[in-house]
Amino acid sequence: MTVVTKRWALSLAVAAFALAAQGADAEALKKVGKGEGQVDIVAWPGYIERGETDKAFDWVTDFEAKTGCKVNVKTANTSDEMVALMNEGGFDLVTASGDASLRLIAGKRVQEVNTDLVPSWKTVDERLQSAPWHTVDGKHYGVPYQWGSNVLMYNTKIFSEAPKSWDVVFKEMTLPDGKSNKGRVQAFDGPIYIADAALYLKKHRPELKIEDPYSLDEEQYKAALELLREQRKIVGRYWHDAFVQIDDFTNEGVVASSSWPFQVNILKSKDAPVGSTIPEEGATGWADTTMMHVDAPHPNCAYMWLEHSINPKLQGDLAAWFGSVPAVLSACKGNQLLTDEGCEVNGLGNFERISFWRTPVADCGGGRQCVPYYRWVSDYIAVLGGR
Amino acid sequence: MTAQTIAVPPPARASGAGALQRLSTWLYRHPRLALAILLAPPLAWLGIVYLGSLLALLAQSFFYLDGFTGLIVREFTLRTYAELFTGSNLDIILRTTVMATVVTLACALIGFPIAYYMARYAGPRLKPLMYLGVMLPLWSSYLVRVYSWKLILAKEGIVTWIFAKLHLLWLLDAILSIPVIGGPSLSTAYLGTFLVFVYIWLPYMILPIEAAIERVPRSVIEASADLGAPPRSTFRHVVLPLAIPGVVAGSIFTFSLTLGDYIIPGIIGSSRPFIGQAVYSHQGTAGNIPLAAALSVVPIVIIAIYLRIAKRLGAFDAL
């Protein structure tokens, strides 16, 4: 109890101090010293494996042996949970997605990373090094960890070649097997899917002038909802649980849907007739960054982990495990678990065509007014309800 | 405290027991204080943890989300409640309430004959078996049962297979083509959601009805027969009125459980949201806690009305 109160008081004091000394960020470490014996990390499930689920996937044990820093992982299932845990404090690192990272930076919960102390920083994919979801005013607030894209998964028995466009899941049409797609396609059961519709419109309704599917003004937003209402008529069930979708492709006669490489890999491992593609419109995706808490209790161990987190072996193993793409390109070669095709399969070549996930906000810059996320939620609920 | 006293070695015992005795006497002389000490922990639980969080929820529902900044404005307002009356939210409330009502009716219709048989006809060997049969599903995880129903009802699942073997696929297709309750397959239709709800909550209906029927004295039924009433009249005018409180008690369970569930409609059905799912999406990244809170007040109000009616019908006599 008292510890918690103290921690609260401390973080309040820090917050007050940060507010008082605006701009004067917490000073970054100058030199990595001796480890403190442990490092506490908030991570997505499956992101930090120590061989407990599958012996082949272990990138913690050797780190602990080498540095003497015991790794404690707290898994979080949503970005909100991650932000809440970081606000509470007591953790060193977090594997934040694009919708959480900027919130953490704006809330001054994470500190600038001194890239000189992460020797492998220069091996990080150049396209990620200064990505806007962790770099603000030229300062890096984290080390890229992994990224991935949503894909169009399809049944190879129905489609002899990959569908060229997302319209197979948006518009009612006759599929190559001569039957309608009604009731045989799926869409994601989350408001962020509105961005997928916007991405489709960006290509097919150029007069709407959609640039970024996460910043939509009223008119663009209305058009996206319109498209989704049409889609509701052909979608039997929306998916939110990866395993329910896997089952729907096996038992429910679903032949095309937006999906993650994760489901594609599992279905392929069961010899199910599925393939995946990123159609001409591009796709939405996610990019995660390991960020360091502003008052991390174990900064030395944290820096050691940051360095460890981008070693090619870990990056390759993790990509194989999660169906994602490494932040370090050298990981794509010679990794047994990932194989040399793994990176391409998981979407390496599609970086430019992916719109990375961000939380839509009302003030979307350049004096534009955009529709904020909470409205995406209530309107997507209405769309699902058939309105 | 008692355990400690017992553990004390014999020499110290006399003084320990003496102190305890004095305390006991003192408490005996102050019965109100003894009662207060006994009741304080459970009342604190009820008052702080249970009612406290409920009140916090209620308070949230009177705030509103500023559409411009996306921040919660902590001022008293009724506009969040007004939002409940927009089309899509009314749909959600109506959809959930209708589902809960229909599930409750179906559970009562199926549950009553089973309970009646259990209470009146099942012999000493069959009865425990029937109890076991009713309770057995409750021993396995709720999620496991829902997921297995998803497989059973799937397009390529066993139900469709049986219909195909019986050359009755046309019948299944006809049922599934009914608007609103139909869909591409049983597991993506309201009909499927309904079937699974009935399956999951049925035990909670059977057990109270059984208890109520068991309490109808045999002599009353015999008296009715002696007075010349045919079995049908006895059932209608004697057994049924005495069993109704049991039905109402069971219906409280099935109705409120269906009203609050957000897992079954998420896994089975056509993805049209129920109240629980809507609440779940509004909190979180959306941060629309006021609307989530207002939505969760809806089932509380519906249940309160329902309980009032149930009380009039004497449901709580059978609990």
PDB file of C-alpha atoms in Angstrom, chain A residues 78-80 99 103 182-184 189 191 232 235-241 243-244 247-248 250-253 357 359 362-363 369 372-374 377-378 381-382 384-387, chain B residues 65-68 70 87-89 91-92 95 147 150-151 153-157 184-188 266-273 277-278 280-282 284-286 288 291:
ATOM      1  CA  THR A  78      -4.656  -3.888 -25.449  1.00  0.00           C
ATOM      2  CA  SER A  79      -2.863  -0.631 -26.071  1.00  0.00           C
ATOM      3  CA  ASP A  80      -4.947   0.953 -23.325  1.00  0.00           C
ATOM      4  CA  ASP A  99      -1.626   4.068 -31.289  1.00  0.00           C
ATOM      5  CA  ARG A 103       0.172   8.939 -26.379  1.00  0.00           C
ATOM      6  CA  LYS A 182     -22.634 -13.154 -49.804  1.00  0.00           C
ATOM      7  CA  GLY A 183     -22.148 -14.790 -46.396  1.00  0.00           C
ATOM      8  CA  ARG A 184     -18.724 -16.100 -47.428  1.00  0.00           C
ATOM      9  CA  ASP A 189     -14.817  -6.587 -35.757  1.00  0.00           C
ATOM     10  CA  PRO A 191     -13.705   0.283 -35.325  1.00  0.00           C
ATOM     11  CA  ARG A 232     -22.588  -5.511 -43.737  1.00  0.00           C
ATOM     12  CA  VAL A 235     -20.678 -10.348 -44.184  1.00  0.00           C
ATOM     13  CA  GLY A 236     -22.116 -13.199 -42.141  1.00  0.00           C
ATOM     14  CA  ARG A 237     -19.932 -12.665 -39.109  1.00  0.00           C
ATOM     15  CA  TYR A 238     -17.217 -10.187 -38.204  1.00  0.00           C
ATOM     16  CA  TRP A 239     -14.086 -11.662 -36.665  1.00  0.00           C
ATOM     17  CA  HIS A 240     -12.151 -10.437 -33.644  1.00  0.00           C
ATOM     18  CA  ASP A 241     -10.689 -13.647 -32.313  1.00  0.00           C
ATOM     19  CA  PHE A 243      -8.943 -18.673 -33.618  1.00  0.00           C
ATOM     20  CA  VAL A 244     -12.602 -18.101 -34.404  1.00  0.00           C
ATOM     21  CA  ASP A 247     -12.350 -22.075 -37.516  1.00  0.00           C
ATOM     22  CA  ASP A 248     -14.571 -20.075 -39.861  1.00  0.00           C
ATOM     23  CA  THR A 250     -12.171 -24.434 -41.921  1.00  0.00           C
ATOM     24  CA  ASN A 251     -15.797 -25.111 -41.024  1.00  0.00           C
ATOM     25  CA  GLU A 252     -17.917 -22.175 -42.028  1.00  0.00           C
ATOM     26  CA  GLY A 253     -17.217 -21.874 -45.737  1.00  0.00           C
ATOM     27  CA  TRP A 357      -2.062   2.077 -37.358  1.00  0.00           C
ATOM     28  CA  THR A 359      -5.403   6.538 -33.215  1.00  0.00           C
ATOM     29  CA  ALA A 362      -9.978  15.394 -33.922  1.00  0.00           C
ATOM     30  CA  ASP A 363      -7.078  17.731 -34.607  1.00  0.00           C
ATOM     31  CA  GLN A 369     -10.896  18.784 -38.457  1.00  0.00           C
ATOM     32  CA  PRO A 372     -12.066  11.296 -33.609  1.00  0.00           C
ATOM     33  CA  TYR A 373     -11.811   7.680 -32.573  1.00  0.00           C
ATOM     34  CA  TYR A 374     -14.717   7.579 -30.128  1.00  0.00           C
ATOM     35  CA  VAL A 377     -16.504   3.280 -32.196  1.00  0.00           C
ATOM     36  CA  SER A 378     -20.149   4.302 -31.920  1.00  0.00           C
ATOM     37  CA  ILE A 381     -21.310  -0.424 -33.623  1.00  0.00           C
ATOM     38  CA  ALA A 382     -24.207   1.056 -35.593  1.00  0.00           C
ATOM     39  CA  LEU A 384     -22.574  -3.862 -37.278  1.00  0.00           C
ATOM     40  CA  GLY A 385     -26.138  -3.484 -36.021  1.00  0.00           C
ATOM     41  CA  GLY A 386     -27.280  -2.892 -39.593  1.00  0.00           C
ATOM     42  CA  ARG A 387     -27.799   0.884 -39.459  1.00  0.00           C
TER      43      ARG A 387
ATOM     44  CA  LEU B  65     -17.634  13.108 -23.589  1.00  0.00           C
ATOM     45  CA  ASP B  66     -16.723  16.391 -25.231  1.00  0.00           C
ATOM     46  CA  GLY B  67     -16.932  15.734 -28.941  1.00  0.00           C
ATOM     47  CA  PHE B  68     -14.272  18.303 -29.735  1.00  0.00           C
ATOM     48  CA  GLY B  70     -12.470  13.743 -26.759  1.00  0.00           C
ATOM     49  CA  GLY B  87     -31.527   4.617 -33.334  1.00  0.00           C
ATOM     50  CA  SER B  88     -28.555   2.332 -33.092  1.00  0.00           C
ATOM     51  CA  ASN B  89     -28.482   2.305 -29.293  1.00  0.00           C
ATOM     52  CA  ASP B  91     -31.644  -1.231 -31.523  1.00  0.00           C
ATOM     53  CA  ILE B  92     -29.031  -2.687 -29.222  1.00  0.00           C
ATOM     54  CA  ARG B  95     -32.235  -6.648 -29.516  1.00  0.00           C
ATOM     55  CA  TYR B 147     -16.751 -22.842 -28.620  1.00  0.00           C
ATOM     56  CA  LYS B 150     -19.765 -23.022 -32.573  1.00  0.00           C
ATOM     57  CA  LEU B 151     -18.413 -26.227 -34.123  1.00  0.00           C
ATOM     58  CA  LEU B 153     -23.651 -25.300 -35.482  1.00  0.00           C
ATOM     59  CA  ALA B 154     -21.039 -24.550 -38.170  1.00  0.00           C
ATOM     60  CA  LYS B 155     -21.896 -24.801 -41.820  1.00  0.00           C
ATOM     61  CA  GLU B 156     -19.795 -27.938 -42.033  1.00  0.00           C
ATOM     62  CA  GLY B 157     -20.741 -29.038 -38.520  1.00  0.00           C
ATOM     63  CA  PRO B 184     -25.592 -18.037 -43.897  1.00  0.00           C
ATOM     64  CA  SER B 185     -25.359 -20.832 -41.316  1.00  0.00           C
ATOM     65  CA  LEU B 186     -26.737 -21.648 -37.867  1.00  0.00           C
ATOM     66  CA  SER B 187     -23.603 -20.397 -36.155  1.00  0.00           C
ATOM     67  CA  THR B 188     -23.853 -17.015 -37.871  1.00  0.00           C
ATOM     68  CA  GLY B 266     -19.499 -12.392 -29.951  1.00  0.00           C
ATOM     69  CA  ILE B 267     -18.728 -15.975 -30.899  1.00  0.00           C
ATOM     70  CA  ILE B 268     -22.060 -17.175 -32.261  1.00  0.00           C
ATOM     71  CA  GLY B 269     -24.414 -15.025 -34.265  1.00  0.00           C
ATOM     72  CA  SER B 270     -24.333 -12.332 -36.868  1.00  0.00           C
ATOM     73  CA  SER B 271     -22.100  -9.818 -35.032  1.00  0.00           C
ATOM     74  CA  ARG B 272     -24.955  -7.428 -34.392  1.00  0.00           C
ATOM     75  CA  PRO B 273     -23.912  -6.042 -31.018  1.00  0.00           C
ATOM     76  CA  GLN B 277     -20.486  -5.831 -26.347  1.00  0.00           C
ATOM     77  CA  ALA B 278     -21.373  -2.185 -26.873  1.00  0.00           C
ATOM     78  CA  TYR B 280     -16.997  -3.216 -23.974  1.00  0.00           C
ATOM     79  CA  SER B 281     -16.231  -1.235 -27.140  1.00  0.00           C
ATOM     80  CA  HIS B 282     -17.076   2.168 -25.688  1.00  0.00           C
ATOM     81  CA  GLY B 284     -10.992   1.401 -23.865  1.00  0.00           C
ATOM     82  CA  THR B 285      -9.245   3.419 -26.558  1.00  0.00           C
ATOM     83  CA  ALA B 286     -12.506   5.167 -27.356  1.00  0.00           C
ATOM     84  CA  ASN B 288     -16.294   6.978 -23.880  1.00  0.00           C
ATOM     85  CA  LEU B 291     -21.785   6.191 -22.599  1.00  0.00           C
TER      86      LEU B 291
END
